[in-house]
Amino acid sequence: ERLIKVRAQRIVVATGGFETPLVFQNNDRPGVFLGEALQRLAALYGVWPGRRALVVTNSDRGLSLARELLAAGIEVAAVADARPELQDSSDLRRLREAKVQVVTGHTVLEARGKKRVEAAVLVRLDESATPNPGSEQLVQCDVLALATGWEPATALLAHAGARLDYRRDLGAFFPSDLPPWLFAAGEVRGAQGLAAIQRDGRLAGLKAALSLGAGDQRDQALAEALEGGATEPVSIRPLLSVSHPKPKRFVCLCEDVTEKDLADAVQEGFDHIETLKRYTTVTMGPCQGKMCHLSSIGICAALTGRSLPETGTTTARPPVTPVSLG
């Protein structure tokens, strides 16, 4: 609860990122969790939020989540992976050894249950990530574990004047054109995997020091070697929203803004992401858009026929972390 002012010649931002939920029918039901929330509950507090989990994912994060849930003693009913094909990995092999069904090219269409999740409907996706009618299958579960979205925490970098560019391979906006005194490192810059994140952090530190005149030729050579190092391939199928004939798909859980609310606003002329934000209050709740920023951009793009880069992002303003009000 204090304000500390630090005047530095160089700043390295390594803020990582956060998971974001998928927009689907009845996605506000108790029992729908972000994957990292489940990992914290199970690993840090020994809390089991349910007995039988359905993991929904679009990347290797979901396979790792399913393996950790199994290790915590939670039954995994199935893993629904939006990717049509999966690369071989230790997590995938362990899940198959444990007889966990891994369904590729599928995602969750809707959650079932009046007071909490009692089951979920999976659906096959076509090449354009549209649900294929007639391919629905019901899975009994009391927990829906979502590892379907991730967004870098770029607000501090945006405050400093960095531009945010959409990366299709990672399905999110990442910083570019940083001022010469500012450096980014780790997941906030797009590094994937612990080894890559550590390497990127070391690189950012070296660059910051070298720009101040510190270090020697060996440090310069090391920085060049780190920057030219091989990067691990990333397998992600970006997925923000799953269409459904019924309208109960929440984009902003804080403000109760549904996908239908966004569609109505666009039809009324509020088709720019900044005016859409103000008219519907999407991203303006207590989490300040951390749960709905990326999905609101994706839905706005789909409704207006624009690409995500053309739609752009909303403006990040300080403070990044809200201050307490007495």
Short mmCIF file of C-alpha atoms in Angstrom, two decimals:
data_model
loop_
_atom_site.label_atom_id
_atom_site.label_comp_id
_atom_site.label_asym_id
_atom_site.label_seq_id
_atom_site.Cartn_x
_atom_site.Cartn_y
_atom_site.Cartn_z
CA GLU A 1 0.00 0.00 0.00
CA ARG A 2 2.92 2.34 -0.67
CA LEU A 3 4.04 4.26 -3.72
CA ILE A 4 7.74 3.81 -4.47
CA LYS A 5 9.37 5.89 -7.19
CA VAL A 6 12.46 4.38 -8.81
CA ARG A 7 14.40 6.29 -11.45
CA ALA A 8 16.42 3.77 -13.47
CA GLN A 9 18.51 4.19 -16.59
CA ARG A 10 17.39 0.81 -17.90
CA ILE A 11 14.29 -1.26 -17.10
CA VAL A 12 13.67 -4.94 -17.81
CA VAL A 13 10.01 -5.99 -17.78
CA ALA A 14 9.42 -9.71 -17.16
CA THR A 15 5.74 -9.76 -16.23
CA GLY A 16 4.83 -13.07 -17.89
CA GLY A 17 1.17 -13.47 -18.70
CA PHE A 18 -2.13 -14.95 -17.58
CA GLU A 19 -4.66 -17.48 -18.76
CA THR A 20 -7.90 -16.34 -20.34
CA PRO A 21 -11.16 -18.31 -20.57
CA LEU A 22 -12.92 -19.64 -23.65
CA VAL A 23 -16.31 -18.19 -24.59
CA PHE A 24 -18.89 -20.99 -24.91
CA GLN A 25 -22.48 -21.73 -23.90
CA ASN A 26 -23.00 -21.60 -20.10
CA ASN A 27 -19.36 -20.75 -19.46
CA ASP A 28 -20.38 -19.01 -16.21
CA ARG A 29 -21.40 -22.24 -14.45
CA PRO A 30 -19.74 -23.03 -11.11
CA GLY A 31 -17.23 -25.75 -11.86
CA VAL A 32 -15.66 -23.99 -14.85
CA PHE A 33 -12.03 -23.25 -13.94
CA LEU A 34 -8.95 -21.86 -15.60
CA GLY A 35 -6.25 -24.51 -15.65
CA GLU A 36 -3.73 -22.54 -13.61
CA ALA A 37 -6.35 -21.97 -10.89
CA LEU A 38 -6.82 -25.74 -10.59
CA GLN A 39 -3.07 -26.26 -10.47
CA ARG A 40 -2.75 -23.77 -7.60
CA LEU A 41 -5.67 -25.27 -5.69
CA ALA A 42 -4.32 -28.81 -6.01
CA ALA A 43 -0.57 -28.20 -5.69
CA LEU A 44 -0.43 -25.34 -3.16
CA TYR A 45 -3.52 -25.91 -1.03
CA GLY A 46 -4.40 -29.57 -1.50
CA VAL A 47 -7.94 -28.64 -2.53
CA TRP A 48 -9.82 -30.86 -4.95
CA PRO A 49 -12.48 -28.73 -6.70
CA GLY A 50 -14.18 -31.84 -8.07
CA ARG A 51 -13.83 -35.55 -8.67
CA ARG A 52 -13.94 -35.85 -12.46
CA ALA A 53 -12.41 -33.20 -14.75
CA LEU A 54 -12.74 -32.57 -18.47
CA VAL A 55 -9.68 -30.71 -19.77
CA VAL A 56 -10.28 -28.42 -22.75
CA THR A 57 -7.20 -27.07 -24.48
CA ASN A 58 -5.60 -25.81 -27.68
CA SER A 59 -1.92 -26.24 -26.76
CA ASP A 60 0.51 -28.38 -24.79
CA ARG A 61 -0.46 -26.45 -21.66
CA GLY A 62 -3.61 -28.55 -21.45
CA LEU A 63 -1.70 -31.84 -21.68
CA SER A 64 0.56 -30.74 -18.83
CA LEU A 65 -2.51 -29.66 -16.84
CA ALA A 66 -4.20 -33.04 -17.32
CA ARG A 67 -1.07 -34.86 -16.18
CA GLU A 68 -0.84 -32.70 -13.04
CA LEU A 69 -4.52 -33.26 -12.22
CA LEU A 70 -3.97 -37.01 -12.48
CA ALA A 71 -0.96 -36.74 -10.17
CA ALA A 72 -3.14 -34.84 -7.67
CA GLY A 73 -5.64 -37.71 -7.60
CA ILE A 74 -8.34 -36.10 -9.76
CA GLU A 75 -9.91 -38.33 -12.41
CA VAL A 76 -9.55 -36.93 -15.93
CA ALA A 77 -12.62 -37.88 -17.98
CA ALA A 78 -11.02 -36.79 -21.25
CA VAL A 79 -8.83 -34.16 -22.88
CA ALA A 80 -10.46 -32.22 -25.72
CA ASP A 81 -7.71 -30.64 -27.83
CA ALA A 82 -8.68 -28.19 -30.57
CA ARG A 83 -5.58 -29.09 -32.59
CA PRO A 84 -6.22 -31.64 -35.34
CA GLU A 85 -2.87 -33.34 -34.76
CA LEU A 86 -0.62 -33.60 -31.71
CA GLN A 87 3.14 -33.80 -31.54
CA ASP A 88 4.60 -36.61 -29.46
CA SER A 89 5.52 -35.48 -25.95
CA SER A 90 6.14 -36.94 -22.51
CA ASP A 91 2.82 -35.52 -21.25
CA LEU A 92 0.89 -37.10 -24.11
CA ARG A 93 2.58 -40.47 -23.56
CA ARG A 94 1.79 -40.40 -19.83
CA LEU A 95 -1.86 -39.60 -20.47
CA ARG A 96 -2.17 -42.48 -22.91
CA GLU A 97 -0.45 -44.80 -20.47
CA ALA A 98 -3.06 -43.76 -17.88
CA LYS A 99 -5.82 -44.64 -20.40
CA VAL A 100 -7.00 -41.00 -20.61
CA GLN A 101 -8.96 -40.33 -23.79
CA VAL A 102 -7.38 -37.52 -25.81
CA VAL A 103 -9.84 -36.25 -28.44
CA THR A 104 -8.20 -34.13 -31.16
CA GLY A 105 -9.92 -31.50 -33.27
CA HIS A 106 -12.61 -31.00 -30.61
CA THR A 107 -13.56 -28.36 -28.07
CA VAL A 108 -16.35 -27.72 -25.58
CA LEU A 109 -19.67 -26.56 -27.04
CA GLU A 110 -21.59 -26.07 -23.80
CA ALA A 111 -21.61 -26.85 -20.09
CA ARG A 112 -24.59 -28.74 -18.68
CA GLY A 113 -26.04 -28.50 -15.18
CA LYS A 114 -28.36 -26.03 -13.45
CA LYS A 115 -26.44 -25.09 -10.29
CA ARG A 116 -22.99 -26.35 -11.25
CA VAL A 117 -21.25 -28.31 -13.97
CA GLU A 118 -22.64 -31.84 -14.24
CA ALA A 119 -21.58 -32.62 -17.80
CA ALA A 120 -20.24 -30.98 -20.95
CA VAL A 121 -20.87 -31.32 -24.66
CA LEU A 122 -17.87 -31.68 -26.96
CA VAL A 123 -18.03 -30.86 -30.67
CA ARG A 124 -15.71 -31.39 -33.62
CA LEU A 125 -14.21 -28.28 -35.27
CA ASP A 126 -13.83 -27.85 -39.01
CA GLU A 127 -10.85 -26.18 -40.69
CA SER A 128 -12.19 -22.70 -39.85
CA ALA A 129 -12.70 -23.67 -36.15
CA THR A 130 -16.49 -23.75 -36.60
CA PRO A 131 -18.48 -26.44 -34.74
CA ASN A 132 -19.56 -29.32 -36.96
CA PRO A 133 -23.29 -30.06 -36.37
CA GLY A 134 -24.02 -33.68 -35.59
CA SER A 135 -20.62 -34.35 -34.03
CA GLU A 136 -21.66 -33.55 -30.44
CA GLN A 137 -20.80 -35.98 -27.65
CA LEU A 138 -21.71 -35.75 -23.96
CA VAL A 139 -19.04 -36.20 -21.28
CA GLN A 140 -19.96 -36.61 -17.61
CA CYS A 141 -17.80 -34.36 -15.40
CA ASP A 142 -18.08 -31.97 -12.46
CA VAL A 143 -15.09 -29.79 -13.40
CA LEU A 144 -14.31 -28.08 -16.70
CA ALA A 145 -10.61 -27.23 -16.81
CA LEU A 146 -9.79 -24.61 -19.46
CA ALA A 147 -6.32 -24.25 -20.93
CA THR A 148 -7.51 -22.56 -24.10
CA GLY A 149 -6.20 -19.02 -23.93
CA TRP A 150 -3.17 -17.10 -22.75
CA GLU A 151 -2.29 -13.42 -22.99
CA PRO A 152 1.02 -11.69 -22.15
CA ALA A 153 0.90 -9.01 -19.45
CA THR A 154 1.96 -6.14 -21.71
CA ALA A 155 0.34 -3.19 -19.91
CA LEU A 156 3.59 -1.77 -18.48
CA LEU A 157 5.26 -2.00 -21.88
CA ALA A 158 2.30 -0.32 -23.55
CA HIS A 159 2.47 2.50 -20.98
CA ALA A 160 6.06 3.06 -22.06
CA GLY A 161 5.10 3.41 -25.72
CA ALA A 162 5.67 -0.09 -27.05
CA ARG A 163 3.59 -1.18 -30.03
CA LEU A 164 1.59 -4.41 -29.72
CA ASP A 165 1.61 -6.72 -32.74
CA TYR A 166 -0.55 -9.81 -33.17
CA ARG A 167 1.38 -13.06 -33.54
CA ARG A 168 -0.72 -15.69 -35.28
CA ASP A 169 1.58 -18.52 -34.16
CA LEU A 170 0.94 -17.70 -30.48
CA GLY A 171 -2.56 -16.26 -30.83
CA ALA A 172 -1.91 -13.05 -28.86
CA PHE A 173 -0.53 -9.51 -29.03
CA PHE A 174 3.16 -9.09 -28.15
CA PRO A 175 5.32 -5.96 -27.74
CA SER A 176 7.56 -4.52 -30.43
CA ASP A 177 9.44 -1.26 -31.07
CA LEU A 178 10.53 -0.80 -27.45
CA PRO A 179 12.26 2.45 -26.43
CA PRO A 180 16.07 2.06 -26.14
CA TRP A 181 15.93 2.14 -22.33
CA LEU A 182 13.29 -0.60 -22.06
CA PHE A 183 13.74 -4.35 -22.40
CA ALA A 184 11.28 -7.27 -22.24
CA ALA A 185 12.07 -10.81 -21.24
CA GLY A 186 10.36 -14.18 -20.98
CA GLU A 187 6.76 -15.06 -21.73
CA VAL A 188 5.72 -11.43 -22.10
CA ARG A 189 7.98 -11.39 -25.19
CA GLY A 190 6.80 -14.75 -26.50
CA ALA A 191 9.37 -17.15 -25.02
CA GLN A 192 7.84 -20.59 -24.49
CA GLY A 193 9.13 -23.22 -22.06
CA LEU A 194 11.30 -22.83 -18.97
CA ALA A 195 14.65 -23.11 -20.78
CA ALA A 196 13.67 -20.51 -23.38
CA ILE A 197 12.34 -18.15 -20.69
CA GLN A 198 15.57 -18.39 -18.68
CA ARG A 199 17.66 -17.82 -21.81
CA ASP A 200 15.56 -14.80 -22.77
CA GLY A 201 15.89 -13.32 -19.27
CA ARG A 202 19.65 -13.64 -19.38
CA LEU A 203 19.70 -12.04 -22.83
CA ALA A 204 17.63 -9.07 -21.68
CA GLY A 205 19.90 -8.50 -18.69
CA LEU A 206 23.00 -8.62 -20.88
CA LYS A 207 21.49 -6.21 -23.40
CA ALA A 208 20.53 -3.76 -20.67
CA ALA A 209 24.01 -3.87 -19.14
CA LEU A 210 25.79 -3.61 -22.51
CA SER A 211 23.68 -0.60 -23.50
CA LEU A 212 25.02 1.18 -20.42
CA GLY A 213 28.63 0.44 -21.38
CA ALA A 214 29.07 -2.38 -18.86
CA GLY A 215 30.49 -5.77 -19.78
CA ASP A 216 33.19 -6.79 -22.24
CA GLN A 217 33.60 -8.62 -25.55
CA ARG A 218 32.77 -11.97 -23.94
CA ASP A 219 29.44 -10.58 -22.72
CA GLN A 220 28.74 -9.21 -26.19
CA ALA A 221 29.53 -12.58 -27.75
CA LEU A 222 27.32 -14.34 -25.21
CA ALA A 223 24.43 -11.99 -25.96
CA GLU A 224 24.79 -12.66 -29.68
CA ALA A 225 24.87 -16.41 -29.06
CA LEU A 226 21.77 -16.28 -26.86
CA GLU A 227 19.90 -14.18 -29.41
CA GLY A 228 20.78 -16.59 -32.19
CA GLY A 229 19.87 -19.68 -30.20
CA ALA A 230 17.32 -22.15 -31.50
CA THR A 231 13.74 -21.72 -30.31
CA GLU A 232 11.42 -24.58 -29.45
CA PRO A 233 8.54 -25.12 -31.89
CA VAL A 234 5.16 -24.06 -30.54
CA SER A 235 1.92 -25.84 -31.39
CA ILE A 236 -1.16 -23.68 -30.70
CA ARG A 237 -4.55 -23.42 -32.40
CA PRO A 238 -5.95 -20.00 -31.44
CA LEU A 239 -9.54 -20.34 -30.24
CA LEU A 240 -11.49 -17.54 -28.54
CA SER A 241 -15.19 -18.32 -28.94
CA VAL A 242 -17.40 -21.29 -29.85
CA SER A 243 -20.67 -20.43 -31.59
CA HIS A 244 -23.96 -21.82 -30.28
CA PRO A 245 -27.62 -21.25 -31.23
CA LYS A 246 -28.45 -20.12 -27.69
CA PRO A 247 -27.16 -16.72 -26.49
CA LYS A 248 -25.71 -17.41 -23.02
CA ARG A 249 -22.01 -17.06 -23.75
CA PHE A 250 -20.26 -14.65 -21.40
CA VAL A 251 -17.32 -12.63 -22.69
CA CYS A 252 -16.85 -10.45 -19.59
CA LEU A 253 -17.66 -12.40 -16.44
CA CYS A 254 -17.13 -9.31 -14.25
CA GLU A 255 -19.70 -7.15 -16.05
CA ASP A 256 -22.03 -9.90 -17.35
CA VAL A 257 -21.37 -8.91 -20.97
CA THR A 258 -22.38 -11.65 -23.41
CA GLU A 259 -21.38 -12.25 -27.00
CA LYS A 260 -24.91 -11.18 -27.98
CA ASP A 261 -24.36 -7.83 -26.22
CA LEU A 262 -21.27 -7.26 -28.37
CA ALA A 263 -23.17 -8.22 -31.52
CA ASP A 264 -26.00 -5.81 -30.66
CA ALA A 265 -23.51 -3.00 -30.02
CA VAL A 266 -21.72 -3.55 -33.33
CA GLN A 267 -25.08 -3.54 -35.13
CA GLU A 268 -25.85 -0.19 -33.50
CA GLY A 269 -22.64 1.29 -34.86
CA PHE A 270 -20.16 0.82 -32.01
CA ASP A 271 -17.88 -1.31 -34.17
CA HIS A 272 -14.49 0.09 -33.07
CA ILE A 273 -12.90 -1.82 -30.20
CA GLU A 274 -12.56 1.37 -28.12
CA THR A 275 -16.20 2.46 -28.55
CA LEU A 276 -17.38 -1.14 -28.19
CA LYS A 277 -15.57 -1.30 -24.86
CA ARG A 278 -17.24 1.84 -23.53
CA TYR A 279 -20.72 1.05 -24.82
CA THR A 280 -20.85 -2.51 -23.43
CA THR A 281 -18.41 -2.06 -20.46
CA VAL A 282 -16.51 -5.17 -21.61
CA THR A 283 -12.98 -5.14 -20.04
CA MET A 284 -14.07 -2.42 -17.59
CA GLY A 285 -14.76 -4.68 -14.58
CA PRO A 286 -12.59 -5.38 -11.52
CA CYS A 287 -10.10 -7.51 -13.47
CA GLN A 288 -9.62 -4.66 -15.97
CA GLY A 289 -9.91 -6.95 -18.97
CA LYS A 290 -7.50 -9.67 -17.91
CA MET A 291 -10.25 -12.26 -18.44
CA CYS A 292 -11.90 -10.82 -21.55
CA HIS A 293 -9.55 -8.48 -23.42
CA LEU A 294 -8.36 -10.92 -26.07
CA SER A 295 -11.72 -12.62 -26.59
CA SER A 296 -13.51 -9.27 -26.97
CA ILE A 297 -11.02 -8.27 -29.68
CA GLY A 298 -11.48 -11.60 -31.46
CA ILE A 299 -15.28 -11.37 -31.34
CA CYS A 300 -15.21 -7.75 -32.51
CA ALA A 301 -13.00 -8.81 -35.42
CA ALA A 302 -15.37 -11.64 -36.37
CA LEU A 303 -18.44 -9.38 -36.16
CA THR A 304 -16.91 -6.64 -38.32
CA GLY A 305 -15.10 -8.84 -40.83
CA ARG A 306 -11.70 -7.46 -39.82
CA SER A 307 -8.57 -9.31 -38.82
CA LEU A 308 -7.26 -9.16 -35.24
CA PRO A 309 -4.35 -6.86 -36.21
CA GLU A 310 -6.82 -4.52 -37.98
CA THR A 311 -9.08 -4.53 -34.91
CA GLY A 312 -6.21 -3.69 -32.56
CA THR A 313 -6.23 -3.50 -28.78
CA THR A 314 -7.74 -1.19 -26.19
CA THR A 315 -5.53 1.45 -24.58
CA ALA A 316 -3.71 0.38 -21.41
CA ARG A 317 -3.66 3.07 -18.72
CA PRO A 318 -2.08 3.10 -15.27
CA PRO A 319 -2.29 1.75 -12.68
CA VAL A 320 -1.77 -1.82 -13.87
CA THR A 321 -2.69 -3.14 -10.43
CA PRO A 322 -5.69 -1.33 -8.87
CA VAL A 323 -5.14 0.48 -5.58
CA SER A 324 -7.36 -0.12 -2.58
CA LEU A 325 -10.20 2.28 -1.85
CA GLY A 326 -10.86 2.89 1.85
#
